[in-house]
PDB file of C-alpha atoms and ligand atoms in Angstrom:
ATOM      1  CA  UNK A   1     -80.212 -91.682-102.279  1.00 60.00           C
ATOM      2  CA  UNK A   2     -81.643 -94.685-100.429  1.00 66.00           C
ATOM      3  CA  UNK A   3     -82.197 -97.333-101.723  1.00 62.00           C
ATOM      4  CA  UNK A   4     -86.020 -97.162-101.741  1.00 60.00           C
ATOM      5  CA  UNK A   5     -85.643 -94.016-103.568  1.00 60.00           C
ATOM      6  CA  UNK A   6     -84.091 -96.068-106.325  1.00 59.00           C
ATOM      7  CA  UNK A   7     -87.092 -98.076-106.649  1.00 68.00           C
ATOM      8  CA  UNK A   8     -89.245 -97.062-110.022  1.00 72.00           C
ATOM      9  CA  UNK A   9     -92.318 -97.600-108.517  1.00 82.00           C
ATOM     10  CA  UNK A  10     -95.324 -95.016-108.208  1.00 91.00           C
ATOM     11  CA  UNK A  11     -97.768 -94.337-105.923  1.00 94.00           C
ATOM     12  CA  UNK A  12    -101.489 -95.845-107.291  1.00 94.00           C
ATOM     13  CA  UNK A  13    -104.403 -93.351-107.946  1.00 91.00           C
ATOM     14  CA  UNK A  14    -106.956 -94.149-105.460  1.00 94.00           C
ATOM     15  CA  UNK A  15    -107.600 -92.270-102.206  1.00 96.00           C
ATOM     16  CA  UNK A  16    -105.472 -93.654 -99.563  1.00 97.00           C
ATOM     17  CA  UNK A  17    -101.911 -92.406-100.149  1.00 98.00           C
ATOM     18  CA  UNK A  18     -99.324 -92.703 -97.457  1.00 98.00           C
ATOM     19  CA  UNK A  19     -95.709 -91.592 -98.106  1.00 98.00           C
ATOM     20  CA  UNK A  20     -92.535 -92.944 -96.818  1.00 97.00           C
ATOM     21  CA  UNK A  21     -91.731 -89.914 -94.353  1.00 98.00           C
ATOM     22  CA  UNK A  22     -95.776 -90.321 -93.330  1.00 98.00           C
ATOM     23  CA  UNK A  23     -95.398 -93.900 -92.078  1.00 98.00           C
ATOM     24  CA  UNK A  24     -91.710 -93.408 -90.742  1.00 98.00           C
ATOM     25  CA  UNK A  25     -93.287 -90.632 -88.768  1.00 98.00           C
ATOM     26  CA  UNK A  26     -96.290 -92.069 -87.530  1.00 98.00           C
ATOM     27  CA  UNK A  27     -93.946 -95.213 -86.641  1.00 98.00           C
ATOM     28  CA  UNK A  28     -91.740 -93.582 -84.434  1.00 98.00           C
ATOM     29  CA  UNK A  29     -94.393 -91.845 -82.308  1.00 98.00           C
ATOM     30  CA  UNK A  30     -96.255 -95.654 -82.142  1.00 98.00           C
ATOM     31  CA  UNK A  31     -92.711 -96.605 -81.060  1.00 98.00           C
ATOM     32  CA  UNK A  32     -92.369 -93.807 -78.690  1.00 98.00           C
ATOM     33  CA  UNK A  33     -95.965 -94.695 -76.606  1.00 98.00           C
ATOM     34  CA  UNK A  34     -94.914 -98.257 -76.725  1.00 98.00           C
ATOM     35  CA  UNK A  35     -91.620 -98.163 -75.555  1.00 98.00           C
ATOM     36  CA  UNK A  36     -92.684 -95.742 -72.548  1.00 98.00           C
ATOM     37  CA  UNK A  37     -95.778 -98.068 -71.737  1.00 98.00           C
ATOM     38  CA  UNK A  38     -93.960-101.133 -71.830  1.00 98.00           C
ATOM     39  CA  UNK A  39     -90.613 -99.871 -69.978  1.00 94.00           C
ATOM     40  CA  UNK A  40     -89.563-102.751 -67.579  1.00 96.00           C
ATOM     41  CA  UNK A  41     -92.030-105.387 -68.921  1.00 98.00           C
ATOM     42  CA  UNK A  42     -90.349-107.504 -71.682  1.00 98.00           C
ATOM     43  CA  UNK A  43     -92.756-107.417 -74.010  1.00 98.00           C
ATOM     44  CA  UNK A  44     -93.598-110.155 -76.519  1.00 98.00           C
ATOM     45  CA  UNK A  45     -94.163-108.670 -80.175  1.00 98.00           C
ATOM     46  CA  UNK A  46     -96.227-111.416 -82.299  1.00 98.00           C
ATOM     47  CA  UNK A  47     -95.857-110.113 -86.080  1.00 98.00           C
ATOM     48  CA  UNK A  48     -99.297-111.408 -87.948  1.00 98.00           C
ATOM     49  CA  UNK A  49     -97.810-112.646 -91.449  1.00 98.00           C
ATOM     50  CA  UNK A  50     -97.749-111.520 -94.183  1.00 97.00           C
ATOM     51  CA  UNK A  51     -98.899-108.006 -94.170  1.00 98.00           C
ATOM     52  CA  UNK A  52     -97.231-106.594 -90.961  1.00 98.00           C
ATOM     53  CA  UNK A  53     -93.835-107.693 -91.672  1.00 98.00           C
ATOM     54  CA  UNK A  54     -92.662-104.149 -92.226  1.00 98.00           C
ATOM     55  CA  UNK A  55     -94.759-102.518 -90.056  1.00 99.00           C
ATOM     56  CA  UNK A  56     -93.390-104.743 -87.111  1.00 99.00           C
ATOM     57  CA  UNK A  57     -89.646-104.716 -88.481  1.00 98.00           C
ATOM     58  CA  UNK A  58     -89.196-100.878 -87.965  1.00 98.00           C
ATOM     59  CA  UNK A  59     -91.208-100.852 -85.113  1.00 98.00           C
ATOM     60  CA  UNK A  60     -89.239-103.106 -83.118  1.00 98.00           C
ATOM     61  CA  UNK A  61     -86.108-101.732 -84.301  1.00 98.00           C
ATOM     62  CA  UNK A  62     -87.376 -98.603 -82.711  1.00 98.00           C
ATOM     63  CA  UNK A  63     -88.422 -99.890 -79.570  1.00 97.00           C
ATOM     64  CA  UNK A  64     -84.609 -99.762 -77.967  1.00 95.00           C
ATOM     65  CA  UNK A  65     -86.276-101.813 -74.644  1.00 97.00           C
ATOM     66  CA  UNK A  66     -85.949-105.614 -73.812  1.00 98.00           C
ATOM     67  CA  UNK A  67     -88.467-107.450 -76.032  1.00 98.00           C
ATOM     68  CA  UNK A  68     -89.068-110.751 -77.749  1.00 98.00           C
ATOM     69  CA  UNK A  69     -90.693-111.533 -80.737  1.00 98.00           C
ATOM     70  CA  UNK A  70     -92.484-114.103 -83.157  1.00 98.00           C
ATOM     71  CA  UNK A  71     -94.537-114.977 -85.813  1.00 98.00           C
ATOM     72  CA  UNK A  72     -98.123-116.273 -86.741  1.00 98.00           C
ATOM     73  CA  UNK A  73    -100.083-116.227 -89.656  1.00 98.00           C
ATOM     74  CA  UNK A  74    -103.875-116.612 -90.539  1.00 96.00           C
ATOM     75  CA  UNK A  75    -105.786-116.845 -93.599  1.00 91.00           C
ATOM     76  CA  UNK A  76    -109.816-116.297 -94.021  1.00 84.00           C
ATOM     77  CA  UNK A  77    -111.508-118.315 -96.743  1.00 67.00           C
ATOM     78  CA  UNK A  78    -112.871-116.534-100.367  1.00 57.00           C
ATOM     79  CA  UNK A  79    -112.164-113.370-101.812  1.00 58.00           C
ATOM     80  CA  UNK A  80    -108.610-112.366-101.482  1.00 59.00           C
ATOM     81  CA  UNK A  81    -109.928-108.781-100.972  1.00 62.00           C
ATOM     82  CA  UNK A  82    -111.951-108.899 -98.128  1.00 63.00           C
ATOM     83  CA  UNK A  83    -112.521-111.334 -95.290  1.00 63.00           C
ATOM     84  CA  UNK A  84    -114.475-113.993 -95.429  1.00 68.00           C
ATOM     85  CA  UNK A  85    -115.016-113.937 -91.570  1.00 72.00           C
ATOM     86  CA  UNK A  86    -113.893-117.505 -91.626  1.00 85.00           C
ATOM     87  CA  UNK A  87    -110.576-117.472 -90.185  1.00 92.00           C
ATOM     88  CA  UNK A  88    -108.001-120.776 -89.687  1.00 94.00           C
ATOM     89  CA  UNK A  89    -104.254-120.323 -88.570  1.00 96.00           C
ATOM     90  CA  UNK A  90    -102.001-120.695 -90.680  1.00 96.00           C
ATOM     91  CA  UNK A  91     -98.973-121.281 -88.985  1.00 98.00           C
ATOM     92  CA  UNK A  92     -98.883-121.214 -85.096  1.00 98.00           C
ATOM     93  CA  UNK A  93     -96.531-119.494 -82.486  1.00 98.00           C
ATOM     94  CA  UNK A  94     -92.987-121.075 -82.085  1.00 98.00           C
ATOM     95  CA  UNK A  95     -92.867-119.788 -78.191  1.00 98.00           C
ATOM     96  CA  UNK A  96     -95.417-120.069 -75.537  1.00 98.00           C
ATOM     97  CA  UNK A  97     -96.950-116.433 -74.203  1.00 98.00           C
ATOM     98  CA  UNK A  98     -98.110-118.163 -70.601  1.00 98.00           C
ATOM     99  CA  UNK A  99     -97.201-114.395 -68.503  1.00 98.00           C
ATOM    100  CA  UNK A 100     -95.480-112.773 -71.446  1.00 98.00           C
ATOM    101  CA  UNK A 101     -97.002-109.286 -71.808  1.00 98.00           C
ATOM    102  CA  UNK A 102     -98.236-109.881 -75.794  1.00 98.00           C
ATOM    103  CA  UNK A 103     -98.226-107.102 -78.051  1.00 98.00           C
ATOM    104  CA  UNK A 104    -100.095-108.196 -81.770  1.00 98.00           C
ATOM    105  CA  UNK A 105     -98.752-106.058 -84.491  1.00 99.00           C
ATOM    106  CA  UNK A 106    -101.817-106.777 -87.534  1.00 98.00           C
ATOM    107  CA  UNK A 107    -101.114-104.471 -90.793  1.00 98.00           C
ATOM    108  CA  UNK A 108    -104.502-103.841 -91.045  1.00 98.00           C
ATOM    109  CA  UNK A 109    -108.554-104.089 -89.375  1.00 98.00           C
ATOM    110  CA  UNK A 110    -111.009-103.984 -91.657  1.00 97.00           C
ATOM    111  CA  UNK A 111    -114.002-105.913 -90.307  1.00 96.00           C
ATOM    112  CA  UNK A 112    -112.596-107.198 -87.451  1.00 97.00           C
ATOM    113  CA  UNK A 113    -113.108-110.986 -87.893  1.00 96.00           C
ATOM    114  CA  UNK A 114    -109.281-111.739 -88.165  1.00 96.00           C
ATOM    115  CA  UNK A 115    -108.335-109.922 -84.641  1.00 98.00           C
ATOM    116  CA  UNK A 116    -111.347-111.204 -83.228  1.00 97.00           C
ATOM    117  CA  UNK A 117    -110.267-114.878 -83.978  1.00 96.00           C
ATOM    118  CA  UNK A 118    -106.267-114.210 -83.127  1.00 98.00           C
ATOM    119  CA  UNK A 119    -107.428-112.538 -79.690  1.00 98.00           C
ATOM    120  CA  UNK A 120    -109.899-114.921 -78.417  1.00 97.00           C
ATOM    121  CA  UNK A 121    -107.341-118.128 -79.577  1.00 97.00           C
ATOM    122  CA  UNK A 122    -103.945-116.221 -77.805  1.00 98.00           C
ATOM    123  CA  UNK A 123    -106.576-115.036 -74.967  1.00 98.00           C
ATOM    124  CA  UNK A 124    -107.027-119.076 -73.637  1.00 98.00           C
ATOM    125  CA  UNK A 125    -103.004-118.927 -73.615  1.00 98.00           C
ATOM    126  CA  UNK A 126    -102.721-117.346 -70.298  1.00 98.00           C
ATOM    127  CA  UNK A 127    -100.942-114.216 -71.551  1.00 98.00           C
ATOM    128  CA  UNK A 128     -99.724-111.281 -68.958  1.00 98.00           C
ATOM    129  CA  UNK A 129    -101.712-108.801 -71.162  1.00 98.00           C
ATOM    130  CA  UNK A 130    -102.882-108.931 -74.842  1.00 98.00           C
ATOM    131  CA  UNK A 131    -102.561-105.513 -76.875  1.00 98.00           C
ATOM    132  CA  UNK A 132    -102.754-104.682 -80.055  1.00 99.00           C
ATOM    133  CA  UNK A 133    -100.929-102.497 -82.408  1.00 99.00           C
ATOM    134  CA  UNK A 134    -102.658-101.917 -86.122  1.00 99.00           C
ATOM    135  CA  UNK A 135    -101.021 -99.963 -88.708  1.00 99.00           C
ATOM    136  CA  UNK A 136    -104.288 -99.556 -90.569  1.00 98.00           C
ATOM    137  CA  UNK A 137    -108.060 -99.202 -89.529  1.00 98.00           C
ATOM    138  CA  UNK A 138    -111.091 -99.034 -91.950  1.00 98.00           C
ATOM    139  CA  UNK A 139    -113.221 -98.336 -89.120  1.00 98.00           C
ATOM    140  CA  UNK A 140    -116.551 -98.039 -91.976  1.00 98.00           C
ATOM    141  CA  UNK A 141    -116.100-101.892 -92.549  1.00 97.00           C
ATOM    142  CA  UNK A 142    -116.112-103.324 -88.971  1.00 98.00           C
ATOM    143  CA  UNK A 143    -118.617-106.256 -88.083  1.00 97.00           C
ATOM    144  CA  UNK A 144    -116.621-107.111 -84.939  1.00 97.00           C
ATOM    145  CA  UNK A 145    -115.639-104.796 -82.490  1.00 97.00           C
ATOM    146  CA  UNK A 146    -112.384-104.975 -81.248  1.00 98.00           C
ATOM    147  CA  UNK A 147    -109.768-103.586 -79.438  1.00 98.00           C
ATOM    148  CA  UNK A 148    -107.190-101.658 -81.102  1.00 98.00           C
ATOM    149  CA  UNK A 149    -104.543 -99.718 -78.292  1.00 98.00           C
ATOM    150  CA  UNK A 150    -102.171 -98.457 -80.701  1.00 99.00           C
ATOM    151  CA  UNK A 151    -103.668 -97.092 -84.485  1.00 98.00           C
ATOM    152  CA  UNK A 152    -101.233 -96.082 -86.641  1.00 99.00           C
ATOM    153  CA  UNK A 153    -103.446 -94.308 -89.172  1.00 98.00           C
ATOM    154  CA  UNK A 154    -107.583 -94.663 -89.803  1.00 98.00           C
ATOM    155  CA  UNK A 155    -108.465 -94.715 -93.666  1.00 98.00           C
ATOM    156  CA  UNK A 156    -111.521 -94.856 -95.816  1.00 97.00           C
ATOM    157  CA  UNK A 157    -113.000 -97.693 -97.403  1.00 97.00           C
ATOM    158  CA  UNK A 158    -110.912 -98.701-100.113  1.00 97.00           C
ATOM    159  CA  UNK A 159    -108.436-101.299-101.163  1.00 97.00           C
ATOM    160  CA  UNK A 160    -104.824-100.476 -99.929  1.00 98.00           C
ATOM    161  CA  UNK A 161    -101.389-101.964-100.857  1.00 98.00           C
ATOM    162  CA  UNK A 162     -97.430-101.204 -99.800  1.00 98.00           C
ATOM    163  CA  UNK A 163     -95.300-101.165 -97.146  1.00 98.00           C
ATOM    164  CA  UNK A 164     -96.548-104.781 -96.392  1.00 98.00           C
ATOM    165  CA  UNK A 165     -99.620-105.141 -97.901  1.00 98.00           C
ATOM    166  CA  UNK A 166    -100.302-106.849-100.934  1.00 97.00           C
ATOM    167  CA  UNK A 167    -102.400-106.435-104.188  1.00 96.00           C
ATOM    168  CA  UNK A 168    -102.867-110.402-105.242  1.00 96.00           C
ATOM    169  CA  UNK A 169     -99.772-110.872-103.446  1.00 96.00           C
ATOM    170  CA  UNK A 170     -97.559-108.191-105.511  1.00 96.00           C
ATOM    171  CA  UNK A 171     -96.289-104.727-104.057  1.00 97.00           C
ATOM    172  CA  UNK A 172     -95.600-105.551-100.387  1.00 97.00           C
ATOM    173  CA  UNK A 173     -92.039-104.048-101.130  1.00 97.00           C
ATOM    174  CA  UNK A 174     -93.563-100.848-101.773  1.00 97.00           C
ATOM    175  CA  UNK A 175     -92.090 -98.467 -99.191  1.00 97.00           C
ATOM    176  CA  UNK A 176     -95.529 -96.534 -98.833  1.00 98.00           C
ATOM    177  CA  UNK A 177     -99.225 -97.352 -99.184  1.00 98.00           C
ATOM    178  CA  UNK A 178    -101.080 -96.345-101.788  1.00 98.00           C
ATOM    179  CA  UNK A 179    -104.569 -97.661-102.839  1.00 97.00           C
ATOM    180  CA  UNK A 180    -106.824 -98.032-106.146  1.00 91.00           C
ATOM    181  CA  UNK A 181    -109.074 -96.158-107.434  1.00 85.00           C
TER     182      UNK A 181
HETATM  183  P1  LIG B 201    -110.552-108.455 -91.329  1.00 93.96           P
HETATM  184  O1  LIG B 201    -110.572-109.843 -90.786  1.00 93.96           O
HETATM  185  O2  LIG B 201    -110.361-107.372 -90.304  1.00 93.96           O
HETATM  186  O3  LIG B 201    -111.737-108.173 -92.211  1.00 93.96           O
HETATM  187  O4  LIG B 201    -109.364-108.376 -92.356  1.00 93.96           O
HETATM  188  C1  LIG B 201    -108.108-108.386 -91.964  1.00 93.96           C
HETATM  189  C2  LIG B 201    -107.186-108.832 -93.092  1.00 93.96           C
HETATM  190  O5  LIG B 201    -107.747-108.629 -94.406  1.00 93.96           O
HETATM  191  C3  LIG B 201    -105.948-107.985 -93.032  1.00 93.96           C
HETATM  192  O6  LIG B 201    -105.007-108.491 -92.137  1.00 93.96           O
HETATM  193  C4  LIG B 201    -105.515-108.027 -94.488  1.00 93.96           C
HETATM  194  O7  LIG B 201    -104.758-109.208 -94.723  1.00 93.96           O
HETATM  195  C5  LIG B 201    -106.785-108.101 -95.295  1.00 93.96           C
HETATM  196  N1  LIG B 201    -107.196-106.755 -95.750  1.00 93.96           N
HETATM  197  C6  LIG B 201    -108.253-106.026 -95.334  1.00 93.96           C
HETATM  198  N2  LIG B 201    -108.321-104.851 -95.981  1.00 93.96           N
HETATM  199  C7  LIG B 201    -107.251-104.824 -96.806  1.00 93.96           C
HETATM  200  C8  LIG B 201    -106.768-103.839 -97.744  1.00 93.96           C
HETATM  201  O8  LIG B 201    -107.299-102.754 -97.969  1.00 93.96           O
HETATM  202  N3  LIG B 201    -105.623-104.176 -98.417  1.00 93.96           N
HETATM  203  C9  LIG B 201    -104.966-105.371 -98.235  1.00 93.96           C
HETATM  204  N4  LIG B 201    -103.860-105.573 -98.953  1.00 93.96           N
HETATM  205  N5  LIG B 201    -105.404-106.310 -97.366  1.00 93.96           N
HETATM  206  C10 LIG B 201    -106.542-106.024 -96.664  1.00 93.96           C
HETATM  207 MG1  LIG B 202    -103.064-108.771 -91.556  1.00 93.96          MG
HETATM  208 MG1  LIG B 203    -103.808-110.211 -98.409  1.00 93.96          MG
END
């Protein structure tokens, strides 16, 4: 038994439900594309804190290539459950991307404000190339288009947690993603 099988937590009963084996799955087939589009480049994953923690943990650990990674987080002002479209950073990168071949891993889009922000601010950087690699897409909700090269998995409108994502900050050690009613 692993130890996320030990866990006594239950899946919420809203729409959206995403097991374990789901994401794991889903995961290693990102990992797979990645890996063979990247092969020889070095590529620079940039985790967006919080909610892609997981999400970029076992995807780099799958991703047996050269690679670098770091860290950046934004927040948008107001409601906790949906963007404001008002976005300020957080905390900035700890290594310049100047040539680096950038791969964003985001947990989630939902109306596109926060990637729009992150790519146009990492765009004036002089990166190699800027991708981007989203768990999540609520495609319904967009105001901004953006790019998204690698999807994991495109949901419904509604309010997901797990695996990263938070509900008022609790639940992002869920080991799948589940949503509310
Ligand atoms: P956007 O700027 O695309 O509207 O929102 C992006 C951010 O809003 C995500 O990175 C995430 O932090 C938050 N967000 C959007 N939808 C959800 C959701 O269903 N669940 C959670 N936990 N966060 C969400
Ligand atoms: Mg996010
Ligand atoms: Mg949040």
């Amino acid at each position: 038994m692993t130890v996320f099988q030990q866990k006594q937590l239950r899946p919420s009963d809203g729409p959206v439900q995403i097991s374990e084996e789901q994401l794991m799955a889903r995961v290693r087939e990102l990992a797979a594309q990645i890996r063979q589009d990247y092969a020889g480049h070095n590529p620079h994953l940039i985790c967006l804190l919080n909610g892609a923690f997981l999400f970029h943990a076992d995807l780099v650990r799958l991703l047996d290539i050269p690679l670098t990674i770091d860290f950046m987080q934004t927040s948008s002002y107001g409601d906790a459950k949906q963007s404001s479209g008002e976005v300020k950073l957080v905390k900035d990168l700890s290594f310049p991307i100047s040539g680096r071949h950038v791969l964003l891993v985001e947990d989630i889009i939902d109306t596109g404000s926060t990637m729009d922000y992150i790519l146009r601010y990492l765009g004036e950087r002089g990166p190699a190339s800027l991708k981007v690699a989203s768990l999540l897409s609520k495609p319904s909700r967009r105001k901004v288009e953006v790019p998204v090269d690698y999807l994991g998995f495109t949901i419904p409108d509604a309010f997901v947690f797990g695996y990263g994502l938070d509900r008022a900050q609790q639940d992002r050690n869920l080991s799948f993603i589940t949503s509310q009613k």
